[in-house]
Coordinates of C-alpha atoms and ligand atoms in Angstrom, one line a residue:
X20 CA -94.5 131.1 -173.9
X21 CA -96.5 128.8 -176.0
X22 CA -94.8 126.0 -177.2
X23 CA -95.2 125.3 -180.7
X24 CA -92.8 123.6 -182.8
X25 CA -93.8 119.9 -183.1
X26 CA -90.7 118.6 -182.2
X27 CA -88.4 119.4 -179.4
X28 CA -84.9 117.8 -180.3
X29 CA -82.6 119.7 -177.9
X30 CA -81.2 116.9 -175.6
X31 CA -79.5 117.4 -172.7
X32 CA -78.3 115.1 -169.2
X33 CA -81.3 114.4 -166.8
X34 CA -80.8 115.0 -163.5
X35 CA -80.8 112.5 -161.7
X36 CA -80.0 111.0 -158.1
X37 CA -78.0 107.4 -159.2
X38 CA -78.7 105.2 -156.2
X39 CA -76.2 102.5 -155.4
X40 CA -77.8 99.0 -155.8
X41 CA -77.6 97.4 -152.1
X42 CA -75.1 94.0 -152.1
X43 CA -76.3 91.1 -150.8
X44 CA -80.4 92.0 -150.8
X45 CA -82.2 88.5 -148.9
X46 CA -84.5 87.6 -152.2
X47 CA -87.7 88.1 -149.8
X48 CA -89.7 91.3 -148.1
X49 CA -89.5 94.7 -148.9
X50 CA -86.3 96.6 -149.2
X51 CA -86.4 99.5 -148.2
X52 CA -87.4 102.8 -150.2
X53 CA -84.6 104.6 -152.5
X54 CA -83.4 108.0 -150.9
X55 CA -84.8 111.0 -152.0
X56 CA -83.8 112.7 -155.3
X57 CA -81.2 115.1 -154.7
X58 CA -81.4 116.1 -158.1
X59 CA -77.6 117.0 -158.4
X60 CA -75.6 114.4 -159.8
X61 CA -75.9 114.2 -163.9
X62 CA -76.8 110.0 -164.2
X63 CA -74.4 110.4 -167.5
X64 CA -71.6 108.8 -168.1
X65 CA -69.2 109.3 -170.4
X66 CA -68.7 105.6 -170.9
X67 CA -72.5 104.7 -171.0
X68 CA -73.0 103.5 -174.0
X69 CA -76.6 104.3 -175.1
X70 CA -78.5 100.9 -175.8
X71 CA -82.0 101.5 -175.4
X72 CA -85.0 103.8 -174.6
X73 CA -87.8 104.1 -172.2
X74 CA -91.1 106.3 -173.4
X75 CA -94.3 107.6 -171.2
X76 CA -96.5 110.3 -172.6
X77 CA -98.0 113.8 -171.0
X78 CA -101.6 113.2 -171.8
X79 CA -102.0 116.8 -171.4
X80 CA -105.1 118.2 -173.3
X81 CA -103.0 121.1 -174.4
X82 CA -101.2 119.2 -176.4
X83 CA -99.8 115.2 -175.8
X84 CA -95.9 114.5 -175.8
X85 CA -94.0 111.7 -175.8
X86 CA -91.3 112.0 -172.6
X87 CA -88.3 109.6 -174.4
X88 CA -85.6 109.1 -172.5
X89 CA -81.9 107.1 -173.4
X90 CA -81.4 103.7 -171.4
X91 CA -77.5 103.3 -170.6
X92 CA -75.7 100.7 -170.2
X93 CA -76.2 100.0 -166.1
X94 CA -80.1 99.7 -167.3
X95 CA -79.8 103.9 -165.6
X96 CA -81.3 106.7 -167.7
X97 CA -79.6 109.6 -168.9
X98 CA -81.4 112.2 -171.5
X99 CA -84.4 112.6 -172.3
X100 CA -86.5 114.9 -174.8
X101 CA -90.4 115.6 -175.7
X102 CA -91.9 114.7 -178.9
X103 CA -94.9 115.7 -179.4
X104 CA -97.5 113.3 -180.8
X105 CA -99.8 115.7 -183.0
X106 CA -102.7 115.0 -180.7
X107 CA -104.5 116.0 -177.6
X108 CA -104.6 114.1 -174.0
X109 CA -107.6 114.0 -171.9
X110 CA -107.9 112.7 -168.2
X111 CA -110.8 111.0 -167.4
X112 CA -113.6 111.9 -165.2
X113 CA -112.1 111.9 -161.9
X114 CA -109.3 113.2 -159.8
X115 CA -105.3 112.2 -159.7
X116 CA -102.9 110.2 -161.4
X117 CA -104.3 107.4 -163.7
X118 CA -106.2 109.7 -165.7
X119 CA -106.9 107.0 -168.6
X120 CA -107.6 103.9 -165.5
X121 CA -105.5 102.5 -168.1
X122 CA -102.2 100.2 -168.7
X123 CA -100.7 100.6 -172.2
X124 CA -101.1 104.2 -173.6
X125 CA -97.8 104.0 -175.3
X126 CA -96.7 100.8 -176.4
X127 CA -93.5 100.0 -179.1
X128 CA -93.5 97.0 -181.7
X129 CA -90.8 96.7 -183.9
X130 CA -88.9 100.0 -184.4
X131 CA -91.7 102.0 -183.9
X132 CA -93.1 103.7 -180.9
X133 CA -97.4 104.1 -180.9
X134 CA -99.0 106.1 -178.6
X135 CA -102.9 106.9 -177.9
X136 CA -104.7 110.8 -178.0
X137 CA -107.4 110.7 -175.9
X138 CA -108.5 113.9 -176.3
X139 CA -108.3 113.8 -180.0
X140 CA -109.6 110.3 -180.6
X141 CA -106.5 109.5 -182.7
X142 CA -103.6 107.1 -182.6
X143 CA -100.1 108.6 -183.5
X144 CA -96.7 106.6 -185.3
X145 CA -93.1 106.8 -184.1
X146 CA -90.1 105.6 -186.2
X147 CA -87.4 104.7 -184.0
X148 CA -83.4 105.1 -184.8
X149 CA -81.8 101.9 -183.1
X150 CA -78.6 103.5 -182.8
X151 CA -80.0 106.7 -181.2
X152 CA -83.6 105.5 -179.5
X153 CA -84.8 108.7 -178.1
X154 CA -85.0 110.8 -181.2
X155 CA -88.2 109.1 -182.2
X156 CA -90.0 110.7 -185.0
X157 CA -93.9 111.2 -186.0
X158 CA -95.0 108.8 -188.9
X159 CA -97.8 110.4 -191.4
X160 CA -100.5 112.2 -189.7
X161 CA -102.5 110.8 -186.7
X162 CA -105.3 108.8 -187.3
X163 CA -108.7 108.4 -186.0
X164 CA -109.4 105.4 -183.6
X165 CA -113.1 105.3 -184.9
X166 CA -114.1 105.5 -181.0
X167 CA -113.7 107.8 -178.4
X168 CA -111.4 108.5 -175.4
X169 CA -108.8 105.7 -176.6
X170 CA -106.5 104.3 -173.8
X171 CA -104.3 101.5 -174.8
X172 CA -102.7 100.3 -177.9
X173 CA -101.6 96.6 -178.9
X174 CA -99.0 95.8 -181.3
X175 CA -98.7 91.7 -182.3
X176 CA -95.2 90.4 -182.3
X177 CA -94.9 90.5 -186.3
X178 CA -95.3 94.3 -185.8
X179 CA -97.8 94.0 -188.6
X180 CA -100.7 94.7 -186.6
X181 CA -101.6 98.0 -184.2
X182 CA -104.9 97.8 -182.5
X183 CA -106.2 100.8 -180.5
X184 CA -108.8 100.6 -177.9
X185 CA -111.3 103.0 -177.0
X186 CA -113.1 103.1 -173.8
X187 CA -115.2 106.7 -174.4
X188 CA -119.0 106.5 -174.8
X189 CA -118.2 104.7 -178.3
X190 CA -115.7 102.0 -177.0
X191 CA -114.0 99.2 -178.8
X192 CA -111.1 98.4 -180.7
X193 CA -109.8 99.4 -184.6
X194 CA -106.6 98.3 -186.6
X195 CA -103.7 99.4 -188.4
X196 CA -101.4 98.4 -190.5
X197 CA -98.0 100.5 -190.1
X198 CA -95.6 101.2 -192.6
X199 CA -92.7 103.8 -193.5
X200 CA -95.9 105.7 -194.7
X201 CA -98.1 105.6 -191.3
X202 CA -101.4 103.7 -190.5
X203 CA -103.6 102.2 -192.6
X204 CA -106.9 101.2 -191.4
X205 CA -106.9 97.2 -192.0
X206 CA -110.8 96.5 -192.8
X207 CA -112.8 94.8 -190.4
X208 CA -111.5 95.5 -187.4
X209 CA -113.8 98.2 -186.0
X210 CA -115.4 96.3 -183.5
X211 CA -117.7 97.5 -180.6
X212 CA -117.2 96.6 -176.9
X213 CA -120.8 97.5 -176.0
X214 CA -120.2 98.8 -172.6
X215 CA -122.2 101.9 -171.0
X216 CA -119.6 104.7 -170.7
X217 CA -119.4 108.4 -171.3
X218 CA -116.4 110.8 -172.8
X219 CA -114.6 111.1 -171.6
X220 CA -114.5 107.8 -169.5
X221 CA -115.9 107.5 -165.9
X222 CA -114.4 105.1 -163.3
X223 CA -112.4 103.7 -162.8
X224 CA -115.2 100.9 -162.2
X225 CA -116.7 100.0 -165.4
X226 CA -114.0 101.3 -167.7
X227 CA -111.5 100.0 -170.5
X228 CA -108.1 98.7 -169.3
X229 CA -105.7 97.2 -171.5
X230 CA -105.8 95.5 -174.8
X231 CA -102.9 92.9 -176.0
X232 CA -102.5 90.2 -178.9
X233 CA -102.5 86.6 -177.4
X234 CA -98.8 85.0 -177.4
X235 CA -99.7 83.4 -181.0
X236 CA -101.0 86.9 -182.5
X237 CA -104.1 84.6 -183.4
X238 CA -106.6 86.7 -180.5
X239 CA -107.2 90.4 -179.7
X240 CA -108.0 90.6 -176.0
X241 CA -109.5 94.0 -173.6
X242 CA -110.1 93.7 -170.5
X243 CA -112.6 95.9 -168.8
X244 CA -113.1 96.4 -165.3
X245 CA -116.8 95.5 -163.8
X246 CA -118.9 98.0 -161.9
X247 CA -120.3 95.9 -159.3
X248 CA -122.7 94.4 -159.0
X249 CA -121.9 93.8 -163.3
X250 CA -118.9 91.9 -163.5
X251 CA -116.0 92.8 -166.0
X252 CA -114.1 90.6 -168.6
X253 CA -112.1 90.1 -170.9
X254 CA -113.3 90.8 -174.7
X255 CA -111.5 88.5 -177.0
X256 CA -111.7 88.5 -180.6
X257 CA -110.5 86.3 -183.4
X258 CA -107.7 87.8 -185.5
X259 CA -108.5 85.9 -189.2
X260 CA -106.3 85.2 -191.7
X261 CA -106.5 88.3 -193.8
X262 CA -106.4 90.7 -190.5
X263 CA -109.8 91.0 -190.0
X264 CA -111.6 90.5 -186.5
X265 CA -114.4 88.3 -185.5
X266 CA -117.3 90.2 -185.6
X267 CA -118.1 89.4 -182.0
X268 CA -116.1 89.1 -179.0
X269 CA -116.3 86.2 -176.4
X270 CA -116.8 87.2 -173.3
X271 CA -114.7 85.8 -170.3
X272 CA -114.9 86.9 -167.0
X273 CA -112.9 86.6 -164.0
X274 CA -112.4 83.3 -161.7
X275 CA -114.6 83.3 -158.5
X276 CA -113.0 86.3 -156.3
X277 CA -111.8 88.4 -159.5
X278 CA -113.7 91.3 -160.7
X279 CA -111.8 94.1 -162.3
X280 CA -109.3 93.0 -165.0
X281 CA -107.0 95.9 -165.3
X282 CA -103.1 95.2 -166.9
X283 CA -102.6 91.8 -168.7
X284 CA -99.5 90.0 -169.4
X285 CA -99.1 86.7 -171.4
X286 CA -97.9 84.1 -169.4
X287 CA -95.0 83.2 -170.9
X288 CA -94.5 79.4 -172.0
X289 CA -98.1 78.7 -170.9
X290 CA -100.9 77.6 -173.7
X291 CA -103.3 80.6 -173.6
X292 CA -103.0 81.7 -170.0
X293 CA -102.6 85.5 -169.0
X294 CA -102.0 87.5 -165.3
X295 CA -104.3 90.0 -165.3
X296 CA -104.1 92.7 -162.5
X297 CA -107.4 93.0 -160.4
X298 CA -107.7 96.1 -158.0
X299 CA -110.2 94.3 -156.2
X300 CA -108.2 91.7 -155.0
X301 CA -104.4 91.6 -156.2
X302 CA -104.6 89.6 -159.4
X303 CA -106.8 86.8 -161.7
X304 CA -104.3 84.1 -163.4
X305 CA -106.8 83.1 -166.3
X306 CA -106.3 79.8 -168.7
X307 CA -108.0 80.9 -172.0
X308 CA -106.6 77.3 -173.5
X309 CA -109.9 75.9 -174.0
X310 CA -111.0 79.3 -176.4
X311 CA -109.9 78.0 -179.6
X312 CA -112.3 81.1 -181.5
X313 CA -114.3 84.1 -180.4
X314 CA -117.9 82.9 -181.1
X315 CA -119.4 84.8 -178.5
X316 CA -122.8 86.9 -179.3
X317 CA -121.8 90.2 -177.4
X318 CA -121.3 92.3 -180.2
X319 CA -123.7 95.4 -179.0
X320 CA -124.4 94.6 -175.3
X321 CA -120.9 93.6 -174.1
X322 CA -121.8 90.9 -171.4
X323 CA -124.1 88.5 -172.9
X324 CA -121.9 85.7 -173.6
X325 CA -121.2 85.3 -169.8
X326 CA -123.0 82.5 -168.9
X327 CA -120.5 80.2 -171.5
X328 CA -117.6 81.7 -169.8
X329 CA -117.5 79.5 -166.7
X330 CA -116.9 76.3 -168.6
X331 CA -114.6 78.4 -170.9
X332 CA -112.5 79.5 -168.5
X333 CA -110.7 76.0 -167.1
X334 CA -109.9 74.9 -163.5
X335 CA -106.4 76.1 -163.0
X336 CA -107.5 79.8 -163.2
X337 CA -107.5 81.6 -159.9
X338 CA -107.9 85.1 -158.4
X339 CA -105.1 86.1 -155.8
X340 CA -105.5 87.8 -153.0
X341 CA -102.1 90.6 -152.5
X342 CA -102.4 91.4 -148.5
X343 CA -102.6 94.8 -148.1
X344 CA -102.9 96.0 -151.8
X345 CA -104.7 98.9 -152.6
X346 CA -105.4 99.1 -156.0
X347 CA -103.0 96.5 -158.1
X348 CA -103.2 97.5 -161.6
X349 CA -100.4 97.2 -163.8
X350 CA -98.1 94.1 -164.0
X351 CA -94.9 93.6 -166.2
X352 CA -93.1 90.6 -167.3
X353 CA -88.8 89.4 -166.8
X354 CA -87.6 86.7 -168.7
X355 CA -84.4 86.5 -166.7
X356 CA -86.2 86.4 -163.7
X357 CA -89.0 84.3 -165.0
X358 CA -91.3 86.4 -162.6
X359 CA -94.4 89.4 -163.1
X360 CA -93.9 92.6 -161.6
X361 CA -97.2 94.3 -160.8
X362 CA -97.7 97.8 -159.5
X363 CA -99.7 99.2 -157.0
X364 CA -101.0 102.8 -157.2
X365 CA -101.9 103.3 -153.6
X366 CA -99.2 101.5 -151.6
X367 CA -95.8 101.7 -154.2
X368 CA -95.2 98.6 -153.9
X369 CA -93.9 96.4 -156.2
X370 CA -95.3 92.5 -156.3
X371 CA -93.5 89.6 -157.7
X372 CA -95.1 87.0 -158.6
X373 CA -94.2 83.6 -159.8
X374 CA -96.9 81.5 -162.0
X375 CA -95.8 77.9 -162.8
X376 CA -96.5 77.6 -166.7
X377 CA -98.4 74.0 -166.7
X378 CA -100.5 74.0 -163.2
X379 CA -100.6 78.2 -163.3
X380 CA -100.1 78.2 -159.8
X381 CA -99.3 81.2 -158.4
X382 CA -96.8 82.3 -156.0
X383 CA -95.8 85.7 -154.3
X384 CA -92.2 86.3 -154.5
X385 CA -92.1 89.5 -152.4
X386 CA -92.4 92.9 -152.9
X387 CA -90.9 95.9 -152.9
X388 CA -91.1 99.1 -151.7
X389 CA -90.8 102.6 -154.2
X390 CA -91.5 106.1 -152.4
X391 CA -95.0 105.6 -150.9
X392 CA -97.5 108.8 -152.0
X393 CA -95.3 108.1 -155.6
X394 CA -98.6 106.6 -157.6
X395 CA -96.6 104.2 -159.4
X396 CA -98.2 103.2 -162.4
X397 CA -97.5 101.4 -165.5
X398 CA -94.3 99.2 -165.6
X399 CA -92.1 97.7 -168.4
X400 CA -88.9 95.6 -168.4
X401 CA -85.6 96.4 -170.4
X402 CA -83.2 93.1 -171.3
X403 CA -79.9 95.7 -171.5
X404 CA -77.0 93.9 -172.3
X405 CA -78.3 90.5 -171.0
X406 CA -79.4 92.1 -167.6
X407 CA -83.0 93.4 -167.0
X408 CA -84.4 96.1 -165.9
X409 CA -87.6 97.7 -164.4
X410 CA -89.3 101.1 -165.3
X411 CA -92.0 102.3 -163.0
X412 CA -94.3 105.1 -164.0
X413 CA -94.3 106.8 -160.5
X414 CA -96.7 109.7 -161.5
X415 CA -96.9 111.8 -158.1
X416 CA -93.2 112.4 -158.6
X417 CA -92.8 112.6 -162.6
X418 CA -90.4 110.2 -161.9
X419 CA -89.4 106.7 -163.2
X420 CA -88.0 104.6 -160.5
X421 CA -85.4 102.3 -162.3
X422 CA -84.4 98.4 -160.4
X423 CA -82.2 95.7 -161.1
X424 CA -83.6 92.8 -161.4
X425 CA -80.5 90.4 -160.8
X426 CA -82.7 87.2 -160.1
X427 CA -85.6 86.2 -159.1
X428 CA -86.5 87.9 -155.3
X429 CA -83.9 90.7 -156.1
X430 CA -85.0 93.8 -157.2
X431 CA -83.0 96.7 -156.0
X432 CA -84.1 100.3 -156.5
X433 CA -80.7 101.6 -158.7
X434 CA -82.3 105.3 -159.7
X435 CA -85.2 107.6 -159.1
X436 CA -85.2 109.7 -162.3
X437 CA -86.9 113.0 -161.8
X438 CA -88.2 114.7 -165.3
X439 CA -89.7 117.6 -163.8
X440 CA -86.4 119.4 -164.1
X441 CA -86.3 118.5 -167.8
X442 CA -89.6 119.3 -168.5
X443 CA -89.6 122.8 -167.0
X444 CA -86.3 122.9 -169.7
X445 CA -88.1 121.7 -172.5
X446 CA -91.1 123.7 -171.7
X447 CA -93.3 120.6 -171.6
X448 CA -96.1 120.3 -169.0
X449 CA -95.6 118.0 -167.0
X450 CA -98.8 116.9 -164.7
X451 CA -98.9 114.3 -161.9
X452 CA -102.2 113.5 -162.6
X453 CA -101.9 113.0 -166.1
X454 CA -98.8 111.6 -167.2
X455 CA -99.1 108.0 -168.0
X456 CA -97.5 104.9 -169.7
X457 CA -94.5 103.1 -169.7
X458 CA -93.2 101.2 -172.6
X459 CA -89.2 100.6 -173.8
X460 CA -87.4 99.5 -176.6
X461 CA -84.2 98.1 -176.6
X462 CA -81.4 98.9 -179.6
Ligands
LIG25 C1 -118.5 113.2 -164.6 O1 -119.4 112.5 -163.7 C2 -120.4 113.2 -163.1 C3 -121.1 112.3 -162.1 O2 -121.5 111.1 -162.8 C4 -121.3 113.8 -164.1 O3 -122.3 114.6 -163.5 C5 -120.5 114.7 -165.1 O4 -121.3 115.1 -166.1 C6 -119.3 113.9 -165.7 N1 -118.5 114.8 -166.5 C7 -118.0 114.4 -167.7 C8 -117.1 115.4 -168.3 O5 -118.4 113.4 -168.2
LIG26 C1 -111.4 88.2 -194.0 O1 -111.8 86.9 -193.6 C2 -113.0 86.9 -192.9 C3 -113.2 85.4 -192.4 O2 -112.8 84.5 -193.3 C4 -114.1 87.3 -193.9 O3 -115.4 87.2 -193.3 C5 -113.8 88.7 -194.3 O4 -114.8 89.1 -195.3 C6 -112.5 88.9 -194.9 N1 -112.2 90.3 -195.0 C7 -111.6 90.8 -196.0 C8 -111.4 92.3 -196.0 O5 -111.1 90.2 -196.9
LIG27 C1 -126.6 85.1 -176.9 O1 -126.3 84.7 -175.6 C2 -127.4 84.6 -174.7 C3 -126.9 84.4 -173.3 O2 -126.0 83.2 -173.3 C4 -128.4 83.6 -175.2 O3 -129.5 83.6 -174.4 C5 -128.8 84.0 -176.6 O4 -129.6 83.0 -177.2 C6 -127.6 84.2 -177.5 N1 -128.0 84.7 -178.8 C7 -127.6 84.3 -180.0 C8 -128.1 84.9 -181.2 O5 -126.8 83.3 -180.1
LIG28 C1 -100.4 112.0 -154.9 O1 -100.0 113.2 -154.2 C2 -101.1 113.9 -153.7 C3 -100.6 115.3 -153.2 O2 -99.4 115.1 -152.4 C4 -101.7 113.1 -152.5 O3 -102.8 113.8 -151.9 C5 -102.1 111.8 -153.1 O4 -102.6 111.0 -152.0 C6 -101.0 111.1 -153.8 N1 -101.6 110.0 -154.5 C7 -101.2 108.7 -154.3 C8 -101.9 107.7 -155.1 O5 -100.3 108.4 -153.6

């Protein structure tokens, strides 16, 4: 039956297997895997209040939905339903899970939810209920990104500001203004990345990763990963006054080692310094302190600007070697735990990492173990009633994979939520290979 109403609101309990978090967990080394989903136990409970909500999306090319699910109390989750966005997914050239080679596809600012339609070129809206999180609804109409194949979406922390970026065979980033009408194209901020792709995108070398808004809101930054022997980088614009970009990009690229920027994360109570997850090694800790403006002259070829980027980028940026990674690409940040969590899609394992905010130094914590084969991708953390959370993507599995982060060194695996059951309900496909995302909001 084909599914055609735009909204599915029936909610009902996931079916979940609650996992009892371990006492006592030493703060280093792997713990050991959750235990299979026996996909009995309801995760509901009756005294669970509802305080927040986690979001990935289908990117099916039948149609893209929104998988929203409620965030209890215990940080567990407990309903979900599928919204769709009023666009299209599309997986990329090439086989499995990561079908975007992207962090960021769904991304909420504010009380709004934003989420990318690759296969309709088109960024959709969300308005968000605080008191009942899931239950998000579609803003206007979809509009286009002015690009092709777009991947990831930015929001700045005034929630003034949504910036989508493409990574198709016309690739850069455009603008929006949101409001209780939709998106509104701000003007000047349609700005090329230059890079040689096709759509939709091949890779994942030499594809579009993420794009975020420096800590201050004052920078636009995508990173894109290098096909060797090109280098990637990180594209950063100049956000001006009135909302307008730069009309160039600066060009940084990786410290000596580094070579595919995949997820970024601001470094918390540094200058200008991000984590940015590099497949090719583990991860790049870059200072952009000394880029005061985007002055760079790679507005239609990308990488010209490289040369500058050595003495932009200062000493206390490193790449880090993860032993044993396979492909590191996603990383998440805790404030209680002052630490990044960074996915891995080939081993599922979790990485902490530490990063000392003035030297940038950083240090692995541990790591921990999620179902191996799972293809855990993008992560997010939830601050439910002053304790945080995890939510891990694990895409072989339609599952999220919820931990308790108690402290720094102690993530415990407390759930392993299976939405294949729901899905099948909903009548929502639901494909390993192309579900993708992972963004929360919290009431
Ligand atoms: C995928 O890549 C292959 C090899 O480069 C190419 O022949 C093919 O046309 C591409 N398909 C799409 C849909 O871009
Ligand atoms: C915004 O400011 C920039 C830089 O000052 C200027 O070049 C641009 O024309 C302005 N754009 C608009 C739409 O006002
Ligand atoms: C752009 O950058 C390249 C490489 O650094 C340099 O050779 C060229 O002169 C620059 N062009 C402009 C217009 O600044
Ligand atoms: C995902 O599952 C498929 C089928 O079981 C398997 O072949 C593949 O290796 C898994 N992918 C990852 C990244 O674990």
């Amino acid at each position: 039956m084909k599914l055609t109403s735009a909204v599915i609101i029936a909610s009902f309990c996931l079916v979940a297997s609650a996992v009892p978090a371990p006492r006592g967990r030493p703060a280093r080394g792997r713990t050991p895997p959750p235990p299979p989903n026996k996909g009995s136990a309801a995760a509901t409970k009756a005294n669970n209040a509802v305080l927040g909500a986690a979001f990935f999306m289908t990117n099916e090319a039948s149609g893209n939905f929104v998988m929203a699910s409620t965030i209890g109390s215990d940080g567990q989750l407990t309903t979900v339903r599928a919204v769709a966005t009023g666009g299209k997914g599309q997986h990329a050239n090439s086989t499995g899970p990561d079908g975007l080679f992207s962090q960021g596809c769904v991304k909420v600012g504010g009380n709004n939810l934003f989420a990318v339609n690759p296969g309709s070129n088109t960024l959709s809206m969300f308005a968000i209920t605080p008191n009942d999180p899931a239950n998000i609804k579609l803003v206007g109409k979809p509009v286009s990104t002015s690009g092709e194949f777009p991947v990831s979406v930015a929001v700045n922390s005034a929630g003034t500001m949504v910036c989508a970026l493409n990574g198709g065979k016309k690739n850069g980033v455009a603008c929006f203004k949101p409001s209780a009408n939709g998106l509104t194209a701000i003007p000047n901020t349609v700005r090329n990345l230059g890079i040689t792709q096709t759509t939709p995108a091949t890779g994942p070398a030499g594809s579009a990763s993420h794009v975020l808004f420096s800590a201050d809101g004052k920078q636009l930054i995508a990173s894109v990963k290098g096909a060797p022997p090109a280098a990637g980088f990180l594209a950063v614009w100049a956000v001006e006054a009135n909302g307008s970009l730069s009309q160039t990009f600066q060009a940084v690229t990786p410290p000596a080692g580094g070579a595919l920027p995949f997820g970024m994360a601001v470094i918390d109570g540094a200058t200008n310094a991000l984590l940015v997850t590099d497949p090719g090694v583990g991860f790049d800790v870059m200072d952009l302190s000394k880029l005061t403006a985007a002055t760079g002259n790679a507005s239609t070829t990308g990488i010209t600007s490289l040369a500058a980027s050595n003495d932009i980028l200062s000493s206390p940026s490193s790449a880090v070697k993860v032993d044993g990674e396979d492909a590191v690409c996603w990383a998440a940040f805790s404030k209680k735990t002052g630490t990044f969590f960074l996915t891995d899609i080939g081993t599922s394992l979790v990485t902490e990492v530490a990063v000392d905010t003035n030297t940038l130094a950083a240090t692995i914590v541990g790591q921990h173990a999620l179902t191996p084969g799972s293809a855990t991708l993008d992560d997010a953390v939830a601050t439910i009633n002053g304790n945080d959370f995890l939510y891990v993507l694990a895409a072989n599995l339609t599952s999220v994979d919820v931990m308790s982060l108690q402290g720094k060194g102690q993530a415990t695996s407390i759930q392993s939520a299976n939405f294949a059951a729901a899905a099948k309900q909903l009548r929502v496909t639901l494909n390993p290979n192309n579900v993708q995302g992972m963004t929360v909001f919290v009431s």
